[in-house]
Coordinates of C-alpha atoms in Angstrom, one line a residue:
Chain L
M294 CA 11.0 31.4 -18.9
T295 CA 10.4 32.6 -15.1
E296 CA 8.8 35.5 -13.4
I297 CA 8.9 37.4 -10.8
K298 CA 5.9 39.4 -8.4
T299 CA 6.4 41.7 -6.2
F300 CA 3.7 42.6 -3.0
A301 CA 3.5 45.5 -1.2
T302 CA 1.1 44.0 2.0
A303 CA 1.2 40.0 2.9
E304 CA -3.3 39.9 2.2
E305 CA -2.2 41.4 -2.2
A306 CA 0.4 37.8 -2.0
K307 CA -2.1 35.7 -0.2
A308 CA -4.9 36.3 -2.4
F309 CA -2.0 36.2 -5.5
M310 CA -0.6 33.1 -4.6
A311 CA -5.1 31.8 -4.5
S312 CA -5.5 32.9 -7.7
F313 CA -2.8 29.4 -8.6
H314 CA -5.3 26.4 -9.2
R315 CA -3.2 24.2 -11.1
Y316 CA 0.6 22.8 -10.7
T317 CA 2.3 25.4 -11.1
D318 CA 5.2 25.3 -12.9
P319 CA 8.0 23.5 -12.7
A320 CA 10.6 25.2 -13.2
S321 CA 9.2 28.3 -11.6
V322 CA 10.9 30.3 -8.3
S323 CA 8.8 31.0 -5.4
P324 CA 6.6 34.6 -6.6
L325 CA 7.3 36.1 -3.5
K326 CA 9.6 38.8 -2.9
G327 CA 11.1 40.2 0.6
E328 CA 13.1 39.3 3.6
A329 CA 10.8 36.9 5.3
A330 CA 10.0 35.4 1.5
H331 CA 11.4 31.4 1.8
E332 CA 11.2 28.8 0.3
V333 CA 11.2 24.4 1.9
A334 CA 12.4 22.1 -0.3
V335 CA 11.1 18.1 0.5
G336 CA 11.8 15.2 -0.7
P337 CA 11.6 12.9 -3.4
V338 CA 12.9 10.9 -0.1
H339 CA 11.2 11.6 2.8
A340 CA 12.3 11.3 6.6
G341 CA 9.3 8.7 7.4
V342 CA 8.3 5.2 5.5
I343 CA 6.3 6.9 2.8
E344 CA 6.5 7.3 -1.1
P345 CA 8.6 9.9 -2.6
G346 CA 7.4 12.9 -3.5
H347 CA 9.1 16.8 -3.6
F348 CA 7.2 19.4 -1.5
R349 CA 7.8 23.2 -1.9
F350 CA 6.1 25.7 0.7
Q351 CA 6.8 29.3 0.1
C352 CA 5.8 30.7 3.0
M353 CA 6.4 34.5 4.0
G354 CA 8.3 34.4 7.5
E355 CA 5.9 31.6 10.0
D356 CA 3.2 31.2 6.2
V357 CA 2.9 28.6 4.1
Y358 CA 1.9 30.9 1.0
N359 CA 1.6 28.3 -0.8
L360 CA 3.0 24.7 -1.5
Q361 CA 4.4 23.5 -5.1
I362 CA 3.5 19.7 -4.8
F363 CA 5.4 17.7 -7.9
L364 CA 4.9 13.6 -8.2
G365 CA 5.4 11.4 -10.6
Y366 CA 9.3 9.2 -8.2
Q367 CA 7.2 6.6 -9.3
H368 CA 6.0 6.8 -12.3
R369 CA 7.0 2.6 -13.6
G370 CA 4.6 2.8 -16.3
V371 CA 1.2 0.4 -15.4
E372 CA -0.9 1.5 -17.8
E373 CA 1.6 0.4 -20.8
E374 CA 2.6 -2.4 -18.9
I375 CA -1.4 -3.3 -19.3
V376 CA -1.7 -3.1 -22.4
R377 CA 1.2 -5.2 -23.2
A378 CA 0.3 -8.2 -21.1
D379 CA -2.9 -8.8 -22.6
G380 CA -4.0 -11.8 -23.4
N381 CA -2.6 -12.5 -19.4
L382 CA -5.2 -12.2 -17.5
V383 CA -3.3 -12.8 -14.2
R384 CA 0.1 -10.3 -15.5
Q385 CA -2.9 -8.2 -15.5
V386 CA -4.4 -8.2 -12.6
A387 CA -1.9 -8.1 -10.7
L388 CA -0.5 -5.1 -12.7
A389 CA -3.8 -3.5 -11.8
E390 CA -3.9 -4.5 -8.6
T391 CA -0.1 -2.2 -7.6
C392 CA -1.1 0.2 -9.6
A393 CA -2.0 1.2 -5.2
G394 CA -0.9 -1.1 -2.0
D395 CA -3.6 0.0 -0.3
T396 CA -6.3 0.4 -3.4
S397 CA -5.7 -3.2 -4.9
I398 CA -9.2 -4.6 -4.1
A399 CA -10.9 -1.7 -6.1
A400 CA -8.2 -2.3 -8.8
A401 CA -8.5 -5.7 -9.0
T402 CA -12.6 -5.9 -8.7
C403 CA -12.5 -2.0 -11.7
F404 CA -10.3 -4.7 -13.6
S405 CA -12.3 -7.2 -13.6
E406 CA -15.2 -5.9 -14.4
I407 CA -13.6 -4.5 -17.7
I408 CA -13.0 -7.7 -18.7
E409 CA -15.9 -9.5 -17.8
T410 CA -18.2 -6.4 -19.4
R411 CA -15.7 -6.9 -22.2
D412 CA -17.0 -11.0 -23.1
G413 CA -19.9 -10.4 -21.5
L414 CA -18.9 -13.1 -18.1
Q415 CA -21.3 -13.7 -15.4
T416 CA -21.0 -13.5 -11.6
S417 CA -22.5 -15.5 -8.8
A418 CA -23.7 -12.8 -6.8
G419 CA -21.9 -14.5 -3.4
D420 CA -18.7 -13.1 -5.7
R421 CA -19.8 -9.7 -5.7
K422 CA -21.4 -9.0 -2.5
I423 CA -18.2 -10.6 -1.0
R424 CA -16.2 -8.4 -3.1
E425 CA -18.1 -5.9 -1.6
L426 CA -17.0 -7.0 2.0
L427 CA -13.6 -7.3 0.8
L428 CA -13.9 -3.4 0.2
E429 CA -15.2 -2.0 3.5
L430 CA -12.7 -4.1 5.1
E431 CA -9.8 -2.5 2.7
R432 CA -11.8 0.8 3.9
I433 CA -12.0 -0.5 7.2
A434 CA -8.4 -0.8 7.2
N435 CA -7.5 2.7 5.5
H436 CA -9.6 4.1 7.7
V437 CA -8.3 3.5 11.1
G438 CA -4.8 3.7 9.5
D439 CA -5.3 7.1 9.1
L440 CA -7.1 8.6 12.2
G441 CA -4.4 6.6 14.3
A442 CA -1.2 8.4 12.5
L443 CA -3.4 11.8 13.0
A444 CA -3.0 11.4 16.6
G445 CA 0.4 10.2 16.4
D446 CA 1.5 13.8 14.6
V447 CA -0.8 15.4 17.8
A448 CA 1.1 13.6 20.3
F449 CA -2.1 11.3 21.1
L450 CA 0.3 8.8 21.8
P451 CA -2.6 6.3 23.5
T452 CA -5.0 5.6 20.2
A453 CA -2.1 6.2 17.4
S454 CA -0.7 2.8 19.2
F455 CA -4.9 1.4 19.8
C456 CA -5.0 2.5 16.3
G457 CA -1.7 1.4 14.9
R458 CA -3.2 -2.7 16.3
I459 CA -6.8 -2.3 15.1
R460 CA -5.7 -1.4 11.3
G461 CA -3.4 -4.6 11.3
E462 CA -6.6 -6.6 13.4
Y463 CA -8.7 -5.6 9.7
L464 CA -5.4 -6.2 7.2
N465 CA -5.8 -10.0 8.8
M466 CA -8.8 -10.6 8.4
T467 CA -9.0 -10.2 4.6
A468 CA -6.1 -12.5 5.0
L469 CA -8.1 -14.5 6.6
L470 CA -11.0 -14.6 3.9
C471 CA -7.6 -14.5 1.2
G472 CA -4.8 -15.2 2.2
N473 CA -2.8 -11.4 2.0
R474 CA -3.5 -8.4 3.8
F475 CA -4.4 -6.6 1.4
G476 CA -6.8 -8.8 -0.4
R477 CA -3.8 -9.2 -3.3
H478 CA -5.3 -11.9 -5.9
A479 CA -8.5 -12.6 -4.6
V480 CA -11.0 -10.2 -6.7
V481 CA -10.3 -11.8 -10.4
P482 CA -12.8 -11.9 -13.6
G483 CA -15.3 -14.3 -13.1
G484 CA -15.6 -14.1 -9.3
L485 CA -13.7 -14.4 -7.6
R486 CA -10.3 -16.8 -5.3
A487 CA -10.7 -16.2 -2.2
T488 CA -12.8 -19.1 -0.3
F489 CA -15.9 -18.3 1.6
N490 CA -17.6 -20.7 3.8
G491 CA -20.2 -20.5 7.2
K492 CA -17.1 -20.9 9.9
K493 CA -15.4 -18.5 8.6
E494 CA -18.2 -16.3 8.7
S495 CA -18.2 -17.6 12.2
Q496 CA -14.9 -16.3 13.0
L497 CA -15.3 -13.2 10.8
K498 CA -18.4 -12.4 12.4
D499 CA -16.4 -13.0 16.5
W500 CA -13.3 -11.5 15.1
I501 CA -15.4 -7.8 13.9
S502 CA -17.6 -8.2 16.8
R503 CA -14.4 -8.0 19.8
V504 CA -12.6 -5.6 17.4
K505 CA -15.1 -2.9 16.7
K506 CA -15.4 -2.9 20.5
D507 CA -12.0 -1.9 21.3
L508 CA -12.3 0.7 17.5
D509 CA -14.9 2.7 19.4
G510 CA -13.4 3.2 22.8
A511 CA -10.0 4.4 20.6
L512 CA -12.0 6.9 17.9
K513 CA -14.0 8.0 21.9
L514 CA -10.4 8.2 23.7
M515 CA -9.9 11.2 20.5
F516 CA -12.7 12.8 19.5
E517 CA -13.0 13.6 23.3
E518 CA -9.9 15.1 24.2
P519 CA -10.5 18.0 23.6
T520 CA -5.6 19.2 22.9
V521 CA -6.4 16.8 20.0
L522 CA -9.7 19.2 19.3
E523 CA -7.8 21.9 19.7
R524 CA -5.8 20.9 16.9
F525 CA -8.0 19.2 14.5
E526 CA -10.1 22.8 14.5
G527 CA -10.1 25.3 12.1
T528 CA -6.7 23.9 10.5
G529 CA -6.1 23.5 7.0
V530 CA -9.1 24.4 5.6
V531 CA -11.4 24.1 2.4
S532 CA -14.1 25.8 2.1
K533 CA -17.1 24.8 -0.6
E534 CA -16.5 26.9 -3.3
V535 CA -12.6 26.6 -3.2
A536 CA -13.8 22.6 -2.9
E537 CA -16.7 22.0 -5.9
E538 CA -13.9 24.2 -8.0
I539 CA -11.2 22.6 -8.0
G540 CA -13.2 18.7 -8.1
L541 CA -12.0 17.3 -4.9
V542 CA -13.8 13.8 -4.3
G543 CA -14.4 10.9 -1.9
V544 CA -13.2 12.5 1.8
A545 CA -12.1 15.1 0.7
R546 CA -14.9 16.2 -0.7
R547 CA -18.1 15.5 2.4
A548 CA -15.1 17.3 4.8
S549 CA -15.9 20.1 2.7
V550 CA -19.8 20.2 1.4
E551 CA -21.2 18.6 4.0
L552 CA -19.1 20.3 7.1
K553 CA -16.6 22.5 7.6
G554 CA -13.4 21.2 5.7
D555 CA -11.0 21.3 8.2
V556 CA -8.8 18.1 9.7
L557 CA -12.0 17.8 12.1
S558 CA -13.8 17.6 9.5
R559 CA -11.9 15.4 7.0
A560 CA -11.4 13.2 10.4
T561 CA -14.8 12.9 10.9
I562 CA -15.9 12.2 7.6
R563 CA -13.8 9.0 7.9
R564 CA -15.2 8.1 11.6
L565 CA -18.6 7.5 9.5
E566 CA -17.9 5.8 7.4
I567 CA -15.9 3.7 9.3
E568 CA -19.6 2.9 10.8
E569 CA -20.9 2.6 7.4
A570 CA -18.7 0.1 6.3
H571 CA -19.4 -1.5 9.6
K572 CA -23.1 -1.3 8.8
K573 CA -22.5 -2.8 5.7
V574 CA -20.5 -5.9 6.6
F575 CA -21.9 -6.5 9.7
A576 CA -25.6 -6.7 6.6
I577 CA -23.1 -8.8 4.0
L578 CA -21.9 -11.5 6.7
E579 CA -25.8 -11.7 7.2
C580 CA -26.4 -12.8 3.9
K581 CA -24.7 -16.3 4.6
M582 CA -23.1 -16.2 1.3
E583 CA -21.1 -18.7 -0.2
T584 CA -18.6 -17.7 -3.1
G585 CA -19.3 -19.0 -6.4
E586 CA -17.5 -22.1 -8.7
W587 CA -13.9 -20.2 -9.7
R588 CA -13.9 -19.7 -13.5
M589 CA -11.1 -16.6 -14.7
Q590 CA -10.5 -17.6 -18.2
E591 CA -7.6 -19.5 -18.3
N592 CA -4.6 -17.0 -21.3
T593 CA -6.5 -16.4 -24.2
S594 CA -5.2 -13.5 -26.6
S595 CA -8.4 -15.1 -29.2
H596 CA -11.3 -13.6 -27.4
S597 CA -13.9 -14.8 -29.6
S598 CA -16.9 -13.9 -26.4
F599 CA -16.4 -10.8 -28.0
P600 CA -20.0 -9.2 -26.8
I601 CA -19.5 -5.2 -27.8
H602 CA -17.5 -6.3 -31.5
Q603 CA -20.5 -4.2 -33.4
T604 CA -18.4 -1.4 -32.8
P605 CA -14.7 -0.7 -34.3
F606 CA -13.9 0.6 -30.9
A607 CA -15.5 -0.3 -27.6
C608 CA -14.2 2.2 -24.4
V609 CA -14.9 0.1 -21.4
V610 CA -15.4 2.7 -18.5
A611 CA -15.4 1.1 -13.9
T612 CA -15.8 2.7 -11.9
T613 CA -15.5 1.8 -7.5
Q614 CA -15.9 4.2 -4.4
A615 CA -12.6 3.2 -3.2
W616 CA -11.5 4.0 0.5
R617 CA -10.6 7.7 -0.6
G618 CA -13.5 8.4 -3.5
P619 CA -14.1 6.8 -7.1
L620 CA -11.6 4.6 -8.7
V621 CA -12.0 5.0 -12.1
H622 CA -10.5 2.7 -14.9
A623 CA -11.4 2.5 -18.8
A624 CA -10.3 0.3 -21.8
L625 CA -10.0 1.0 -25.3
F626 CA -11.1 -2.2 -27.0
D627 CA -10.6 -2.5 -30.8
A628 CA -13.6 -5.3 -32.2
D629 CA -11.0 -8.0 -32.2
G630 CA -11.4 -7.4 -28.2
K631 CA -8.0 -6.9 -28.2
M632 CA -7.0 -3.8 -25.8
L633 CA -5.2 -1.7 -27.2
R634 CA -5.4 1.5 -23.7
Y635 CA -6.2 1.6 -20.4
K636 CA -6.7 4.3 -18.4
I637 CA -6.5 4.6 -14.0
V638 CA -7.4 7.5 -12.8
D639 CA -6.7 7.1 -8.9
P640 CA -8.9 9.7 -6.2
S641 CA -5.7 10.9 -4.8
A642 CA -5.1 12.9 -8.6
H643 CA -8.1 14.8 -8.0
N644 CA -7.2 15.5 -4.6
W645 CA -3.5 16.7 -4.6
Q646 CA -4.1 20.5 -5.3
G647 CA -6.9 19.7 -2.4
L648 CA -4.4 19.1 0.0
A649 CA -1.9 22.6 -1.2
Y650 CA -5.3 24.6 -0.8
A651 CA -5.2 23.6 3.1
L652 CA -2.2 24.5 3.8
R653 CA -2.4 27.6 2.3
G654 CA -2.3 30.4 5.1
E655 CA -1.3 27.1 7.3
Q656 CA 2.2 26.9 8.7
I657 CA 4.9 23.8 7.8
S658 CA 4.2 22.3 11.0
N659 CA 0.5 21.8 10.4
F660 CA 1.6 20.3 7.1
P661 CA 1.9 16.3 8.9
I662 CA -2.1 16.6 10.1
C663 CA -3.2 18.3 6.6
N664 CA -1.1 15.9 5.0
K665 CA -2.1 12.7 6.8
S666 CA -6.3 14.0 6.6
F667 CA -6.0 13.6 2.9
N668 CA -3.5 10.8 2.8
L669 CA -3.0 11.0 -1.1
S670 CA -1.0 7.7 -2.7
Y671 CA 1.8 9.0 -4.7
C672 CA 2.0 6.0 -6.8
G673 CA -1.9 5.6 -8.2
T674 CA -1.1 9.0 -9.1
D675 CA 1.7 8.7 -10.9
R676 CA 1.0 5.4 -12.3
Chain D
M260 CA -5.4 10.7 30.8
F261 CA -7.7 8.6 33.1
K262 CA -10.4 8.3 30.2
A263 CA -6.2 6.2 29.0
L264 CA -5.5 4.8 31.3
I265 CA -9.1 2.9 31.8
E266 CA -9.1 2.0 28.1
R267 CA -5.8 1.0 28.0
L268 CA -6.2 -1.7 30.8
K269 CA -9.4 -2.6 28.5
Q270 CA -7.7 -3.3 25.4
G271 CA -5.1 -5.2 27.5
F272 CA -1.3 -6.3 26.9
K273 CA -1.3 -6.5 22.6
T274 CA 2.2 -7.4 22.1
G275 CA 3.2 -10.1 20.2
K276 CA 5.8 -13.1 21.8
F277 CA 7.0 -14.0 18.7
P278 CA 9.5 -14.2 17.2
M279 CA 11.8 -14.9 19.8
R280 CA 9.2 -16.7 21.4
G281 CA 6.0 -18.7 19.9
E282 CA 4.4 -18.7 16.1
P283 CA 3.6 -15.6 14.2
N284 CA -0.7 -16.2 14.0
L285 CA -0.7 -16.5 9.5
P286 CA -3.7 -16.9 8.2
P287 CA -4.9 -20.0 6.6
D288 CA -4.7 -19.9 3.0
F289 CA -1.5 -18.4 3.3
R290 CA 0.8 -18.8 0.9
G291 CA 5.1 -19.0 1.8
R292 CA 7.9 -20.7 0.7
P293 CA 7.4 -23.1 -1.8
E294 CA 8.4 -26.2 -2.9
I295 CA 8.7 -28.6 -6.2
D296 CA 8.3 -32.1 -6.2
D297 CA 11.4 -34.2 -7.6
D298 CA 9.6 -35.2 -11.1
T299 CA 8.2 -32.5 -11.9
S300 CA 8.4 -32.7 -16.1
G301 CA 9.6 -29.7 -18.5
D302 CA 6.4 -29.8 -19.6
E303 CA 4.4 -29.7 -16.0
V304 CA 6.4 -26.2 -15.9
E305 CA 5.4 -25.2 -19.1
K306 CA 2.3 -25.7 -17.7
M307 CA 2.6 -23.4 -14.6
K308 CA 4.2 -21.3 -16.9
A309 CA 1.6 -20.5 -18.8
V310 CA 0.3 -19.6 -15.4
C311 CA 2.3 -16.7 -13.9
P312 CA 2.4 -13.7 -14.1
V313 CA 5.4 -12.6 -13.4
K314 CA 8.1 -13.8 -16.3
G315 CA 10.4 -16.2 -15.7
A316 CA 10.1 -16.7 -12.5
L317 CA 9.8 -20.6 -13.3
S318 CA 12.5 -22.2 -15.3
F319 CA 13.0 -26.0 -16.0
D320 CA 16.3 -26.9 -16.9
F321 CA 19.0 -30.3 -16.0
E322 CA 18.6 -29.7 -12.5
G323 CA 14.9 -30.0 -12.8
A324 CA 12.4 -26.9 -12.3
K325 CA 13.1 -23.7 -10.0
L326 CA 11.1 -20.9 -8.9
D327 CA 12.3 -18.2 -7.9
M328 CA 11.6 -16.4 -4.8
G329 CA 13.0 -12.7 -6.3
K330 CA 10.7 -12.5 -8.9
C331 CA 7.5 -14.5 -7.2
I332 CA 4.8 -12.4 -5.7
F333 CA 3.2 -15.9 -4.4
C334 CA -0.5 -15.4 -6.3
G335 CA -0.3 -19.1 -5.8
R336 CA -2.0 -19.6 -10.1
C337 CA 0.8 -22.1 -10.1
A338 CA -0.5 -24.4 -7.3
E339 CA -3.4 -24.5 -8.7
V340 CA -2.8 -25.9 -12.3
C341 CA -0.2 -28.6 -11.3
D342 CA 0.1 -30.5 -7.1
K343 CA 3.6 -30.5 -7.7
I344 CA 3.6 -27.4 -6.2
R345 CA 2.8 -26.0 -3.1
F346 CA 3.4 -23.5 -1.2
T347 CA 3.7 -23.8 1.9
K348 CA 3.7 -21.9 6.1
E349 CA 7.0 -21.1 5.8
Y350 CA 7.4 -17.8 6.1
R351 CA 11.3 -17.4 7.1
L352 CA 11.9 -16.8 3.3
A353 CA 14.7 -13.6 4.2
V354 CA 18.3 -14.6 2.8
F355 CA 21.2 -13.2 2.6
N356 CA 22.5 -14.8 -1.5
R357 CA 20.6 -13.8 -4.3
A358 CA 20.8 -17.4 -5.2
D359 CA 19.4 -19.3 -2.4
L360 CA 16.0 -17.6 -3.8
V361 CA 15.4 -19.8 -6.7
V362 CA 13.8 -23.1 -4.6
K363 CA 15.0 -26.3 -6.3
A364 CA 13.2 -29.3 -7.1
G365 CA 13.2 -31.9 -4.4
D366 CA 14.3 -28.9 -2.5
H367 CA 11.8 -29.7 0.9
D368 CA 14.5 -29.9 3.9
Y369 CA 14.5 -25.1 5.2
V370 CA 16.4 -24.5 7.3
P371 CA 16.8 -20.2 7.0
P372 CA 20.2 -19.1 6.7
K373 CA 22.1 -17.4 9.7
Q374 CA 24.1 -14.1 9.7
T375 CA 28.3 -14.6 9.3
N376 CA 29.0 -11.2 9.3
P377 CA 30.6 -9.4 12.3
Q378 CA 29.5 -6.0 10.4
A379 CA 26.5 -6.9 10.7
L380 CA 26.4 -9.3 14.2
A381 CA 27.2 -6.2 16.3
L382 CA 24.5 -4.2 15.1
K383 CA 22.7 -6.7 17.7
H384 CA 21.1 -3.8 19.6
T385 CA 20.4 -1.3 17.7
F386 CA 19.5 -1.3 14.1
Q387 CA 18.8 2.2 12.1
L388 CA 16.8 0.9 9.3
R389 CA 16.6 4.6 6.5
E390 CA 13.1 3.0 4.2
V391 CA 13.6 4.6 0.6
S392 CA 10.7 4.3 -1.7
A393 CA 11.2 3.5 -5.2
G394 CA 8.7 3.1 -7.1
G395 CA 6.6 0.0 -7.1
C396 CA 3.0 0.5 -5.0
A397 CA 3.8 1.0 -1.4
G398 CA 2.1 -2.1 -0.2
C399 CA 6.0 -3.1 1.0
E400 CA 5.4 0.5 3.2
L401 CA 2.6 -0.6 5.0
D402 CA 3.9 -3.5 5.7
A403 CA 7.2 -1.7 6.8
N404 CA 4.9 0.4 8.8
V405 CA 3.4 -2.1 10.6
L406 CA 6.2 -2.8 12.1
G407 CA 6.3 0.4 14.9
T408 CA 3.2 -0.3 15.9
L409 CA 2.5 -2.5 18.9
A410 CA 1.3 -5.3 17.4
W411 CA 5.2 -6.6 16.6
D412 CA 6.8 -3.7 18.4
M413 CA 10.0 -4.2 17.0
G414 CA 11.7 -1.8 19.0
R415 CA 12.0 -4.3 21.2
F416 CA 15.1 -5.7 19.1
G417 CA 16.4 -2.2 19.2
I418 CA 15.0 -2.2 14.7
R419 CA 14.7 1.6 13.9
F420 CA 13.3 2.9 11.2
V421 CA 15.2 7.0 11.3
A422 CA 14.5 10.1 9.1
S423 CA 18.2 10.2 7.9
P424 CA 21.0 7.8 5.9
R425 CA 23.3 9.8 8.0
H426 CA 22.3 7.9 10.5
A427 CA 21.2 4.3 9.3
D428 CA 23.2 1.2 10.0
A429 CA 21.4 0.1 6.5
I430 CA 19.3 1.2 3.5
Y431 CA 15.9 -0.6 3.1
L432 CA 14.8 -0.4 0.2
T433 CA 11.7 -1.2 -1.8
G434 CA 9.7 -1.0 -5.1
P435 CA 11.5 -1.5 -8.4
I436 CA 13.6 1.3 -8.6
S437 CA 11.6 4.0 -10.8
K438 CA 13.8 6.1 -14.3
N439 CA 12.6 9.0 -11.5
M440 CA 13.6 7.6 -8.7
Q441 CA 17.6 6.7 -9.3
L442 CA 19.1 9.7 -8.5
A443 CA 17.5 10.4 -5.0
L444 CA 18.0 6.5 -4.0
D445 CA 22.2 6.5 -5.3
K446 CA 22.0 9.7 -3.3
T447 CA 21.0 8.5 -0.9
Y448 CA 22.8 4.9 -0.6
A449 CA 25.5 6.8 -0.8
A450 CA 24.7 10.3 1.7
A451 CA 24.4 6.7 4.9
P452 CA 28.2 6.1 6.5
E453 CA 30.2 3.4 6.2
P454 CA 29.6 0.4 7.8
K455 CA 26.8 0.3 5.7
F456 CA 23.9 -2.5 3.6
L457 CA 21.4 -2.1 1.5
I458 CA 18.6 -4.4 2.1
A459 CA 16.0 -5.4 -0.6
A460 CA 12.6 -5.6 0.5
G461 CA 10.3 -7.6 -1.9
A462 CA 9.8 -8.5 -5.4
C463 CA 10.5 -5.3 -6.7
A464 CA 13.3 -4.7 -4.9
I465 CA 15.3 -7.9 -6.0
T466 CA 13.9 -8.4 -9.7
G467 CA 11.7 -5.3 -10.4
G468 CA 9.0 -8.2 -9.7
L469 CA 6.5 -7.0 -12.0
Y470 CA 8.1 -4.1 -13.6
K471 CA 11.6 -3.2 -15.4
H472 CA 14.4 -3.0 -12.7
G473 CA 15.9 -0.4 -12.4
H474 CA 20.0 0.2 -11.0
L475 CA 20.8 -1.3 -7.6
P476 CA 22.9 1.3 -5.6
D477 CA 25.1 -2.4 -4.4
T478 CA 24.7 -5.9 -3.7
P479 CA 22.0 -6.2 -0.8
A480 CA 23.1 -7.7 2.5
M481 CA 19.8 -9.3 2.4
F482 CA 16.7 -10.3 0.2
I483 CA 13.6 -10.5 1.5
P484 CA 10.6 -12.0 -1.1
G485 CA 7.1 -11.3 -0.8
C486 CA 4.1 -9.6 -2.4
P487 CA 4.7 -7.6 -0.4
P488 CA 6.6 -9.5 2.5
H489 CA 4.4 -10.5 5.8
P490 CA 5.7 -8.6 9.0
A491 CA 6.3 -11.9 10.6
T492 CA 8.6 -12.3 7.4
T493 CA 10.1 -9.0 7.9
L494 CA 10.0 -9.3 11.8
E495 CA 12.3 -12.5 11.6
A496 CA 14.8 -11.8 8.7
L497 CA 15.3 -7.8 10.8
C498 CA 16.0 -9.7 13.5
R499 CA 18.0 -12.7 11.6
F500 CA 20.1 -9.8 10.2
T501 CA 21.2 -9.1 13.2
G502 CA 21.5 -12.1 14.8
R503 CA 19.3 -12.6 17.3
L504 CA 18.0 -15.8 15.9

């Protein structure tokens, strides 16, 4: 059933649209009325090389009053498939990793921690450190890529070009550790499949110090350019109150709570996180860690060592600070350790509404930079 | 402007010579085309199958052991439990026929196939691709995007990702084709003008990989295996598709 509302003034319409908190009914039509009211539909196949999603910009003249976001195109049943693959740990990890390709390491860490809790496995301190290292590399790579893409979206090509290349360097560092640019198959229950030794440590240290200089130069260039700042500042604002009310997480929340909540704030937070992540990486590299012996259990269907079998059902929740925000995996086990249900909550799931808010009152042409400043995962939300 | 120029001078020229000259800079643990020994027994294949995350990737029949790269996600678990299989540094994985993706035991002298289709060879100087992401994890999309950066710069070879299927010579498909993307994919493919090609990139697009496979709108003209394919694999594949290599 659809309902049409009419408004006398733009302010009234704006106030009404601002009252929407959750996704609206997909079948609903634009509640705007009048000569200047129109709706622009985009997707699911977008113009860039990105994931599918359907957007509807409900506009009054040039201004977007509401952005409706329809997802679900990426749904392929990751959670169900993980439950079905119970007993085949290799397959389960691979499925968890492919929930969102750019968050593979965080997802594998979550899944591994759940299995480690179930089976009472201990990971060595070295393995945990290297997991952290991989996680920080993933964070840096993604933030660098997004800052470059933001520069590209406002046609500031030097930083766009530099960052595109520098992101690749960080992915290659991940590949140096485990053979895959996204850190696939590196983190496994019980430990790590990546090898780390003194040679790699010094190689990585030299590499990251060299690349960090290029990165600092590229980012300084962008954050000091008046034409870029002019476009970023005051664009796509999500106020602190709104951010807290709709429950934003991660970068988007920090930008709204600690700074002004515009595109510039989100870009600044990413820049700060890159700095922090580098500090952490250097600290880990100072630790002189070696990876432990890899002891992932062979595929078994009997979990004799299940330590939480006192209760008929046990839910294990694992959280990892992924680059977008907190990634939560939860699994429900029965007394024998058999997996009954698996649930993944990607940080993106909390933040899509924030993107819709950011675009209110903006022009459609500001969508790319608003979108990139969030860079939410479609596949992580759709699972 | 001067700041940008100074920074550019500092960073230097970064575009690699690959693929026309030189080899790509691959990580030491890179897992490329597998090699299987001649004397691999059925029992050994069973042992490898037990740790394989993808159903049907490994098989054994009268011709011996086989590994289907169209299904393989290159995790390298089989090589850990059995030394009869090795993942080589061979990154030139793309082929034109589905059957060529199956690596047979003793199949050690691999030469990447050459393009023979005159309609594809005509695209040597300009090759416009429309990417369709149909389900999947976005890994393949990210590593396809990388080709546009100045480290790989596929624009040198006239290869571009375009915004509309109407402008495209080929549809570059990634993802296992989820139920909700089937219609959009079919329509996008139908919107591309003839002659058109379908390029299936990644294990998902070729066979569904870890997931259930949807319906391909056409027989792919090229298969690029990997999970996701390394950018070197993809760039070499696209250049080979148009006969540049």
